[in-house]
Short mmCIF file of N, CA and C in Angstrom, two decimals:
data_model
loop_
_atom_site.label_atom_id
_atom_site.label_comp_id
_atom_site.label_asym_id
_atom_site.label_seq_id
_atom_site.Cartn_x
_atom_site.Cartn_y
_atom_site.Cartn_z
N MET N 250 25.57 -8.21 -44.09
CA MET N 250 24.53 -7.99 -45.50
C MET N 250 22.90 -8.53 -45.11
N ARG N 251 23.01 -9.64 -44.63
CA ARG N 251 21.39 -9.84 -44.69
C ARG N 251 20.77 -9.10 -43.57
N GLY N 252 21.26 -8.26 -42.67
CA GLY N 252 20.83 -7.65 -41.79
C GLY N 252 20.41 -6.09 -42.06
N GLY N 253 21.12 -5.85 -43.37
CA GLY N 253 21.12 -4.48 -43.99
C GLY N 253 19.81 -4.84 -45.24
N ALA N 254 20.03 -5.66 -45.59
CA ALA N 254 18.69 -5.89 -46.43
C ALA N 254 17.49 -6.04 -45.87
N ALA N 255 17.55 -6.69 -44.75
CA ALA N 255 16.18 -7.02 -44.16
C ALA N 255 15.37 -5.62 -43.91
N GLU N 256 16.79 -4.72 -43.29
CA GLU N 256 16.43 -3.35 -42.63
C GLU N 256 15.76 -2.22 -43.87
N ARG N 257 16.63 -2.63 -45.21
CA ARG N 257 16.06 -2.07 -46.40
C ARG N 257 14.90 -2.07 -46.82
N ARG N 258 14.46 -3.79 -46.76
CA ARG N 258 12.98 -3.94 -47.09
C ARG N 258 12.18 -3.75 -46.16
N VAL N 259 12.08 -3.26 -44.83
CA VAL N 259 11.03 -2.83 -43.90
C VAL N 259 11.49 -1.59 -44.55
N THR N 260 12.53 -0.55 -44.48
CA THR N 260 11.98 0.84 -44.41
C THR N 260 11.39 0.84 -45.80
N ASP N 261 11.74 0.18 -46.61
CA ASP N 261 11.05 0.59 -47.94
C ASP N 261 9.21 0.01 -47.94
N LEU N 262 9.10 -0.95 -47.21
CA LEU N 262 7.72 -1.18 -46.98
C LEU N 262 6.99 -0.08 -45.80
N LEU N 263 7.49 0.34 -45.11
CA LEU N 263 7.30 1.40 -44.65
C LEU N 263 7.01 2.72 -45.34
N ARG N 264 7.83 2.96 -45.88
CA ARG N 264 7.79 4.01 -46.77
C ARG N 264 6.59 4.22 -47.76
N SER N 265 6.36 2.56 -48.20
CA SER N 265 5.52 2.73 -49.26
C SER N 265 4.08 2.36 -48.86
N ALA N 266 4.07 1.80 -47.67
CA ALA N 266 2.54 1.27 -47.12
C ALA N 266 2.09 2.40 -46.12
N VAL N 267 3.11 2.86 -45.21
CA VAL N 267 2.57 3.55 -43.82
C VAL N 267 2.50 4.97 -44.30
N PHE N 268 3.99 5.27 -44.85
CA PHE N 268 4.11 6.82 -44.74
C PHE N 268 3.59 7.38 -46.34
N SER N 269 3.19 6.37 -46.88
CA SER N 269 2.73 7.23 -48.67
C SER N 269 1.48 8.16 -48.30
N GLU N 270 1.63 9.57 -49.71
CA GLU N 270 0.97 10.18 -49.67
C GLU N 270 -0.52 9.71 -49.15
N SER N 271 -1.14 8.83 -49.73
CA SER N 271 -2.56 8.66 -49.80
C SER N 271 -2.53 7.80 -48.79
N ALA N 272 -1.91 7.51 -47.97
CA ALA N 272 -2.21 6.51 -46.69
C ALA N 272 -2.12 7.90 -45.34
N VAL N 273 -1.60 8.69 -45.55
CA VAL N 273 -1.23 9.67 -44.72
C VAL N 273 -2.38 10.81 -44.87
N VAL N 274 -2.75 11.07 -45.89
CA VAL N 274 -4.04 11.86 -46.55
C VAL N 274 -5.43 10.92 -45.77
N ALA N 275 -5.60 9.55 -45.98
CA ALA N 275 -6.50 8.77 -45.46
C ALA N 275 -6.65 8.67 -43.99
N ARG N 276 -5.37 8.86 -43.34
CA ARG N 276 -5.42 9.12 -41.89
C ARG N 276 -6.11 10.11 -41.37
N VAL N 277 -5.58 11.41 -42.09
CA VAL N 277 -6.06 12.70 -41.64
C VAL N 277 -7.58 12.61 -41.72
N GLU N 278 -7.99 11.81 -43.09
CA GLU N 278 -9.28 12.68 -43.37
C GLU N 278 -10.24 12.10 -42.28
N LEU N 279 -9.87 10.76 -41.75
CA LEU N 279 -10.60 10.07 -40.72
C LEU N 279 -10.14 10.42 -39.65
N LEU N 280 -9.46 11.21 -39.11
CA LEU N 280 -9.42 12.10 -37.79
C LEU N 280 -9.87 13.42 -37.86
N ILE N 281 -9.95 13.93 -39.13
CA ILE N 281 -11.24 15.06 -39.35
C ILE N 281 -12.18 14.47 -38.82
N GLU N 282 -12.55 13.54 -39.69
CA GLU N 282 -13.76 13.11 -39.87
C GLU N 282 -14.74 12.58 -38.20
N SER N 283 -13.79 12.21 -37.42
CA SER N 283 -13.81 11.49 -36.17
C SER N 283 -13.91 12.79 -35.13
N MET N 284 -13.03 13.97 -35.41
CA MET N 284 -13.22 14.98 -34.64
C MET N 284 -14.26 15.92 -34.82
N MET N 285 -14.92 15.96 -35.93
CA MET N 285 -15.59 16.90 -36.13
C MET N 285 -17.40 16.44 -36.68
N GLN N 286 -17.31 15.29 -35.93
CA GLN N 286 -19.20 14.79 -35.74
C GLN N 286 -19.87 15.50 -34.83
N PRO N 287 -20.79 15.82 -35.46
CA PRO N 287 -21.61 16.55 -34.17
C PRO N 287 -21.98 15.83 -33.04
N GLU N 288 -22.17 16.36 -31.80
CA GLU N 288 -22.26 15.80 -30.56
C GLU N 288 -23.60 15.65 -30.58
N PRO N 289 -24.13 14.47 -29.86
CA PRO N 289 -25.95 14.56 -29.88
C PRO N 289 -26.02 15.46 -28.72
N PRO N 290 -27.21 15.78 -28.83
CA PRO N 290 -27.52 17.04 -27.82
C PRO N 290 -27.40 16.84 -26.36
N ALA N 291 -27.66 15.38 -25.76
CA ALA N 291 -27.68 15.25 -24.58
C ALA N 291 -26.04 15.43 -24.16
N ALA N 292 -25.09 14.82 -24.74
CA ALA N 292 -23.71 15.29 -25.07
C ALA N 292 -23.11 16.50 -24.60
N ALA N 293 -24.12 17.18 -25.67
CA ALA N 293 -23.62 18.50 -25.91
C ALA N 293 -24.05 19.46 -24.64
N THR N 294 -25.06 18.99 -23.93
CA THR N 294 -25.55 19.47 -22.65
C THR N 294 -24.75 19.37 -21.61
N SER N 295 -24.21 18.13 -21.13
CA SER N 295 -23.84 17.52 -20.32
C SER N 295 -22.10 18.08 -20.59
N ALA N 296 -21.73 18.59 -21.55
CA ALA N 296 -20.49 19.16 -21.63
C ALA N 296 -20.52 20.44 -21.35
N ALA N 297 -21.56 21.04 -21.83
CA ALA N 297 -21.75 22.76 -21.32
C ALA N 297 -21.96 22.61 -19.72
N GLN N 298 -22.53 21.77 -19.07
CA GLN N 298 -22.66 21.98 -17.78
C GLN N 298 -21.34 21.38 -17.02
N GLY N 299 -20.19 20.90 -17.86
CA GLY N 299 -18.80 20.46 -17.00
C GLY N 299 -18.77 19.24 -16.64
N GLU N 300 -19.65 18.31 -17.50
CA GLU N 300 -19.84 16.77 -17.07
C GLU N 300 -19.47 15.87 -18.05
N GLY N 301 -18.45 16.14 -18.78
CA GLY N 301 -17.87 15.58 -19.94
C GLY N 301 -17.05 14.19 -19.64
N CYS N 302 -16.51 14.30 -18.39
CA CYS N 302 -15.67 13.12 -17.97
C CYS N 302 -16.32 12.21 -17.04
N VAL N 303 -16.07 10.92 -17.55
CA VAL N 303 -16.86 9.40 -17.27
C VAL N 303 -15.69 9.36 -15.93
N THR N 304 -16.56 9.33 -14.69
CA THR N 304 -16.10 9.32 -13.15
C THR N 304 -16.49 8.13 -12.70
N GLY N 305 -17.26 7.44 -13.15
CA GLY N 305 -17.91 6.66 -12.40
C GLY N 305 -18.65 5.46 -13.12
N SER N 306 -19.28 4.24 -12.95
CA SER N 306 -19.47 3.46 -13.89
C SER N 306 -20.92 3.81 -14.46
N ASP N 307 -21.75 4.97 -13.83
CA ASP N 307 -23.11 5.36 -13.97
C ASP N 307 -22.72 6.29 -15.55
N GLY N 308 -21.64 6.54 -15.54
CA GLY N 308 -21.30 7.86 -16.78
C GLY N 308 -21.48 7.07 -17.99
N LEU N 309 -22.00 5.81 -18.39
CA LEU N 309 -21.77 5.43 -19.74
C LEU N 309 -23.14 5.46 -20.50
N GLY N 310 -24.12 5.31 -20.17
CA GLY N 310 -25.52 5.41 -20.39
C GLY N 310 -26.49 5.39 -19.72
N ASN N 311 -27.85 4.99 -20.03
CA ASN N 311 -28.90 5.18 -19.13
C ASN N 311 -29.48 4.06 -18.73
N GLY N 312 -28.45 2.80 -18.69
CA GLY N 312 -29.23 1.46 -17.98
C GLY N 312 -29.49 0.60 -19.11
N THR N 313 -29.25 1.13 -20.69
CA THR N 313 -29.80 0.17 -21.73
C THR N 313 -28.83 -0.54 -21.80
N ALA N 314 -28.95 -1.85 -22.32
CA ALA N 314 -28.26 -2.93 -22.75
C ALA N 314 -26.89 -2.74 -23.15
N PRO N 315 -26.80 -1.90 -24.22
CA PRO N 315 -25.15 -1.71 -24.93
C PRO N 315 -24.59 -1.06 -23.97
N ALA N 316 -25.26 -0.04 -22.94
CA ALA N 316 -23.92 0.83 -22.16
C ALA N 316 -23.89 0.10 -21.02
N GLU N 317 -24.75 -0.87 -20.64
CA GLU N 317 -24.11 -2.07 -19.79
C GLU N 317 -22.95 -2.93 -20.29
N ARG N 318 -23.10 -3.10 -21.39
CA ARG N 318 -22.40 -4.04 -22.06
C ARG N 318 -20.87 -3.34 -22.18
N ASP N 319 -21.01 -2.30 -22.62
CA ASP N 319 -19.81 -1.26 -23.01
C ASP N 319 -19.32 -1.33 -21.25
N ASP N 320 -19.98 -1.15 -20.23
CA ASP N 320 -19.60 -0.88 -18.93
C ASP N 320 -18.69 -2.03 -18.39
N ARG N 321 -19.42 -3.23 -19.09
CA ARG N 321 -18.59 -4.35 -18.26
C ARG N 321 -17.62 -4.60 -19.12
N ARG N 322 -17.41 -4.68 -20.42
CA ARG N 322 -16.03 -4.53 -21.09
C ARG N 322 -15.22 -3.36 -20.34
N HIS N 323 -15.53 -2.45 -20.28
CA HIS N 323 -14.46 -1.30 -19.65
C HIS N 323 -14.21 -1.81 -18.56
N LYS N 324 -14.95 -2.05 -17.65
CA LYS N 324 -14.16 -2.95 -16.32
C LYS N 324 -13.24 -4.00 -16.71
N ASP N 325 -13.99 -4.96 -17.51
CA ASP N 325 -12.90 -5.98 -17.75
C ASP N 325 -11.57 -5.69 -18.15
N ALA N 326 -11.41 -5.12 -19.07
CA ALA N 326 -10.79 -4.50 -20.00
C ALA N 326 -9.55 -3.49 -18.62
N GLU N 327 -10.23 -2.55 -18.00
CA GLU N 327 -9.08 -2.31 -16.66
C GLU N 327 -8.87 -3.13 -16.00
N SER N 328 -9.89 -4.02 -15.47
CA SER N 328 -9.25 -5.22 -14.28
C SER N 328 -7.83 -6.03 -15.29
N LYS N 329 -8.26 -6.16 -16.45
CA LYS N 329 -6.86 -7.06 -16.60
C LYS N 329 -5.58 -6.16 -16.73
N LEU N 330 -5.63 -4.98 -17.36
CA LEU N 330 -4.67 -3.92 -17.27
C LEU N 330 -4.07 -3.68 -15.93
N VAL N 331 -4.76 -3.77 -14.91
CA VAL N 331 -4.31 -3.37 -13.68
C VAL N 331 -3.72 -4.60 -13.03
N HIS N 332 -3.99 -6.08 -13.47
CA HIS N 332 -3.47 -7.19 -13.04
C HIS N 332 -2.34 -7.26 -13.87
N LEU N 333 -1.71 -6.82 -15.02
CA LEU N 333 -0.47 -7.04 -15.71
C LEU N 333 0.43 -5.73 -15.69
N ALA N 334 -0.37 -4.87 -15.18
CA ALA N 334 0.91 -3.68 -14.66
C ALA N 334 1.43 -4.25 -13.52
N ALA N 335 0.43 -4.65 -12.47
CA ALA N 335 1.05 -5.08 -11.26
C ALA N 335 2.18 -6.24 -11.51
N GLU N 336 2.00 -6.88 -12.48
CA GLU N 336 2.87 -7.95 -12.41
C GLU N 336 4.44 -7.52 -13.13
N VAL N 337 3.77 -6.69 -13.98
CA VAL N 337 5.30 -6.05 -14.82
C VAL N 337 6.00 -4.75 -14.00
N LEU N 338 5.31 -3.99 -13.02
CA LEU N 338 5.60 -3.25 -12.34
C LEU N 338 5.98 -3.38 -10.99
N GLY N 339 5.32 -4.42 -10.44
CA GLY N 339 5.43 -4.93 -9.51
C GLY N 339 6.88 -4.85 -8.50
N GLY N 340 7.57 -5.20 -9.42
CA GLY N 340 9.19 -5.46 -8.65
C GLY N 340 9.99 -3.96 -8.78
N VAL N 341 9.37 -2.91 -9.44
CA VAL N 341 10.08 -1.90 -9.49
C VAL N 341 9.73 -0.93 -8.54
N VAL N 342 8.11 -0.56 -8.76
CA VAL N 342 7.27 0.25 -7.63
C VAL N 342 6.44 -0.25 -6.44
N GLY N 343 6.29 -1.27 -6.49
CA GLY N 343 5.62 -2.15 -5.67
C GLY N 343 4.16 -2.53 -6.33
N ARG N 344 3.28 -3.51 -6.23
CA ARG N 344 2.32 -4.01 -6.69
C ARG N 344 0.88 -3.20 -6.28
N SER N 345 0.75 -2.67 -5.28
CA SER N 345 -0.09 -1.78 -4.73
C SER N 345 -0.08 -0.27 -5.45
N ASN N 346 1.33 0.22 -5.36
CA ASN N 346 1.44 1.50 -6.18
C ASN N 346 1.37 1.37 -7.77
N ALA N 347 1.33 -0.16 -8.58
CA ALA N 347 1.30 -0.21 -9.82
C ALA N 347 -0.12 -0.21 -10.13
N LYS N 348 -0.90 -0.89 -8.86
CA LYS N 348 -2.29 -1.20 -9.54
C LYS N 348 -3.06 0.48 -9.17
N ARG N 349 -2.60 1.48 -8.29
CA ARG N 349 -3.41 2.70 -8.08
C ARG N 349 -2.79 3.53 -8.83
N GLY N 350 -1.73 3.35 -9.77
CA GLY N 350 -1.11 4.15 -10.78
C GLY N 350 -1.78 3.90 -12.02
N THR N 351 -1.79 2.54 -12.33
CA THR N 351 -2.95 2.10 -13.51
C THR N 351 -4.44 2.41 -13.40
N LEU N 352 -4.84 2.45 -12.29
CA LEU N 352 -6.22 2.86 -11.99
C LEU N 352 -6.46 4.21 -12.40
N LYS N 353 -5.38 5.07 -11.55
CA LYS N 353 -5.51 6.37 -12.15
C LYS N 353 -5.34 6.83 -13.71
N LEU N 354 -4.48 6.23 -14.51
CA LEU N 354 -4.18 6.34 -15.96
C LEU N 354 -5.67 5.77 -16.62
N VAL N 355 -6.14 4.78 -16.23
CA VAL N 355 -7.10 4.11 -17.02
C VAL N 355 -8.23 5.19 -16.91
N ARG N 356 -8.46 5.78 -15.48
CA ARG N 356 -9.64 6.47 -15.40
C ARG N 356 -9.15 8.01 -16.45
N ALA N 357 -8.13 8.26 -15.92
CA ALA N 357 -7.93 9.83 -16.65
C ALA N 357 -8.34 9.54 -18.14
N PHE N 358 -8.03 8.49 -18.93
CA PHE N 358 -8.43 7.99 -20.23
C PHE N 358 -9.81 7.99 -20.79
N ARG N 359 -10.61 7.89 -19.70
CA ARG N 359 -12.09 7.26 -19.85
C ARG N 359 -13.05 8.92 -20.07
N CYS N 360 -12.15 9.82 -20.12
CA CYS N 360 -12.70 11.23 -19.95
C CYS N 360 -12.38 11.67 -21.52
N GLU N 361 -13.87 11.86 -22.09
CA GLU N 361 -13.83 12.20 -23.55
C GLU N 361 -13.07 13.49 -23.82
N LEU N 362 -13.35 14.43 -23.08
CA LEU N 362 -12.74 15.83 -23.07
C LEU N 362 -11.75 15.65 -23.09
N LEU N 363 -11.03 15.37 -22.25
CA LEU N 363 -9.49 15.13 -21.85
C LEU N 363 -8.71 14.66 -23.13
N ASN N 364 -9.45 13.31 -23.82
CA ASN N 364 -8.68 12.91 -24.68
C ASN N 364 -8.84 13.62 -26.27
N ARG N 365 -10.19 14.78 -26.40
CA ARG N 365 -9.92 15.23 -27.36
C ARG N 365 -9.08 16.33 -27.28
N GLN N 366 -8.78 16.68 -26.24
CA GLN N 366 -8.13 17.86 -25.81
C GLN N 366 -6.52 17.44 -26.19
N LEU N 367 -5.95 16.08 -25.78
CA LEU N 367 -4.69 15.50 -26.03
C LEU N 367 -4.48 15.14 -27.30
N VAL N 368 -5.28 15.04 -28.07
CA VAL N 368 -5.12 14.51 -29.60
C VAL N 368 -5.02 16.04 -30.42
N TYR N 369 -5.78 16.97 -30.16
CA TYR N 369 -5.73 18.20 -30.63
C TYR N 369 -4.00 18.82 -30.22
N VAL N 370 -3.79 18.77 -28.59
CA VAL N 370 -2.10 19.03 -28.42
C VAL N 370 -1.40 18.27 -29.43
N LEU N 371 -1.72 16.92 -29.57
CA LEU N 371 -0.34 16.32 -30.49
C LEU N 371 -0.83 16.56 -31.73
N LEU N 372 -1.63 16.95 -32.26
CA LEU N 372 -1.89 17.03 -33.90
C LEU N 372 -1.07 18.54 -33.98
N ASP N 373 -1.34 19.23 -32.83
CA ASP N 373 -0.35 20.55 -32.92
C ASP N 373 0.82 20.38 -33.02
N GLU N 374 1.38 19.63 -32.29
CA GLU N 374 2.78 19.34 -32.33
C GLU N 374 3.29 18.66 -33.42
N LEU N 375 2.72 17.74 -34.28
CA LEU N 375 3.01 17.15 -34.84
C LEU N 375 2.78 17.98 -36.41
N ILE N 376 2.10 19.11 -36.15
CA ILE N 376 2.11 20.02 -37.58
C ILE N 376 3.08 20.91 -37.34
N ALA N 377 3.53 21.23 -36.17
CA ALA N 377 4.63 22.14 -35.81
C ALA N 377 6.08 21.39 -36.18
N PHE N 378 6.03 20.14 -36.11
CA PHE N 378 7.25 19.61 -36.20
C PHE N 378 7.59 19.31 -37.84
N VAL N 379 6.05 18.73 -38.48
CA VAL N 379 6.55 18.78 -39.89
C VAL N 379 6.61 20.00 -40.62
N PHE N 380 5.78 21.05 -40.52
CA PHE N 380 5.91 22.28 -41.18
C PHE N 380 6.27 23.24 -40.03
N PRO N 381 7.67 23.71 -39.76
CA PRO N 381 8.13 24.42 -38.74
C PRO N 381 7.94 26.28 -39.28
N GLU N 382 7.62 26.19 -40.40
CA GLU N 382 7.63 27.72 -41.24
C GLU N 382 6.23 27.91 -40.75
N ALA N 383 5.32 26.90 -40.29
CA ALA N 383 3.76 27.48 -39.94
C ALA N 383 3.97 27.91 -38.37
N GLN N 384 4.89 27.77 -37.72
CA GLN N 384 4.60 28.29 -36.40
C GLN N 384 4.74 29.87 -36.21
N HIS N 385 3.65 29.99 -35.20
CA HIS N 385 3.10 31.38 -34.90
C HIS N 385 4.79 31.96 -34.13
N GLY N 386 4.80 33.27 -34.64
CA GLY N 386 6.24 34.18 -34.34
C GLY N 386 7.24 33.70 -34.83
N SER N 387 7.32 32.93 -35.84
CA SER N 387 8.55 32.77 -36.68
C SER N 387 8.81 34.20 -37.81
#
């Protein structure tokens, strides 16, 4: 009986706090605001030239202190994630394969244009799932 009561309380909490209409509206507004921010002129020029993905350590800025600090944080996080993945997945796929796969994944997610496209596709799928009548060709 206690398990059912706990499950019911968690479900009620999720419905009231996470999936309430006001919470969903706030998250959608935040998503729209973050996606519709105007790009700075330098970013727009580099994106137009096909240079939107960060491929090396020099892609985060022009040598200013905040860019160097961000670059250092990214490298620290990347290093920690690679070591963690090597420990967790090392027994399954081997340590070197786990490290290489993690590095590929981290570098793929450092590409702002790909991240934006991924969010658009996921949002499109979410809308199609929630509102099936809105699909084209129905």
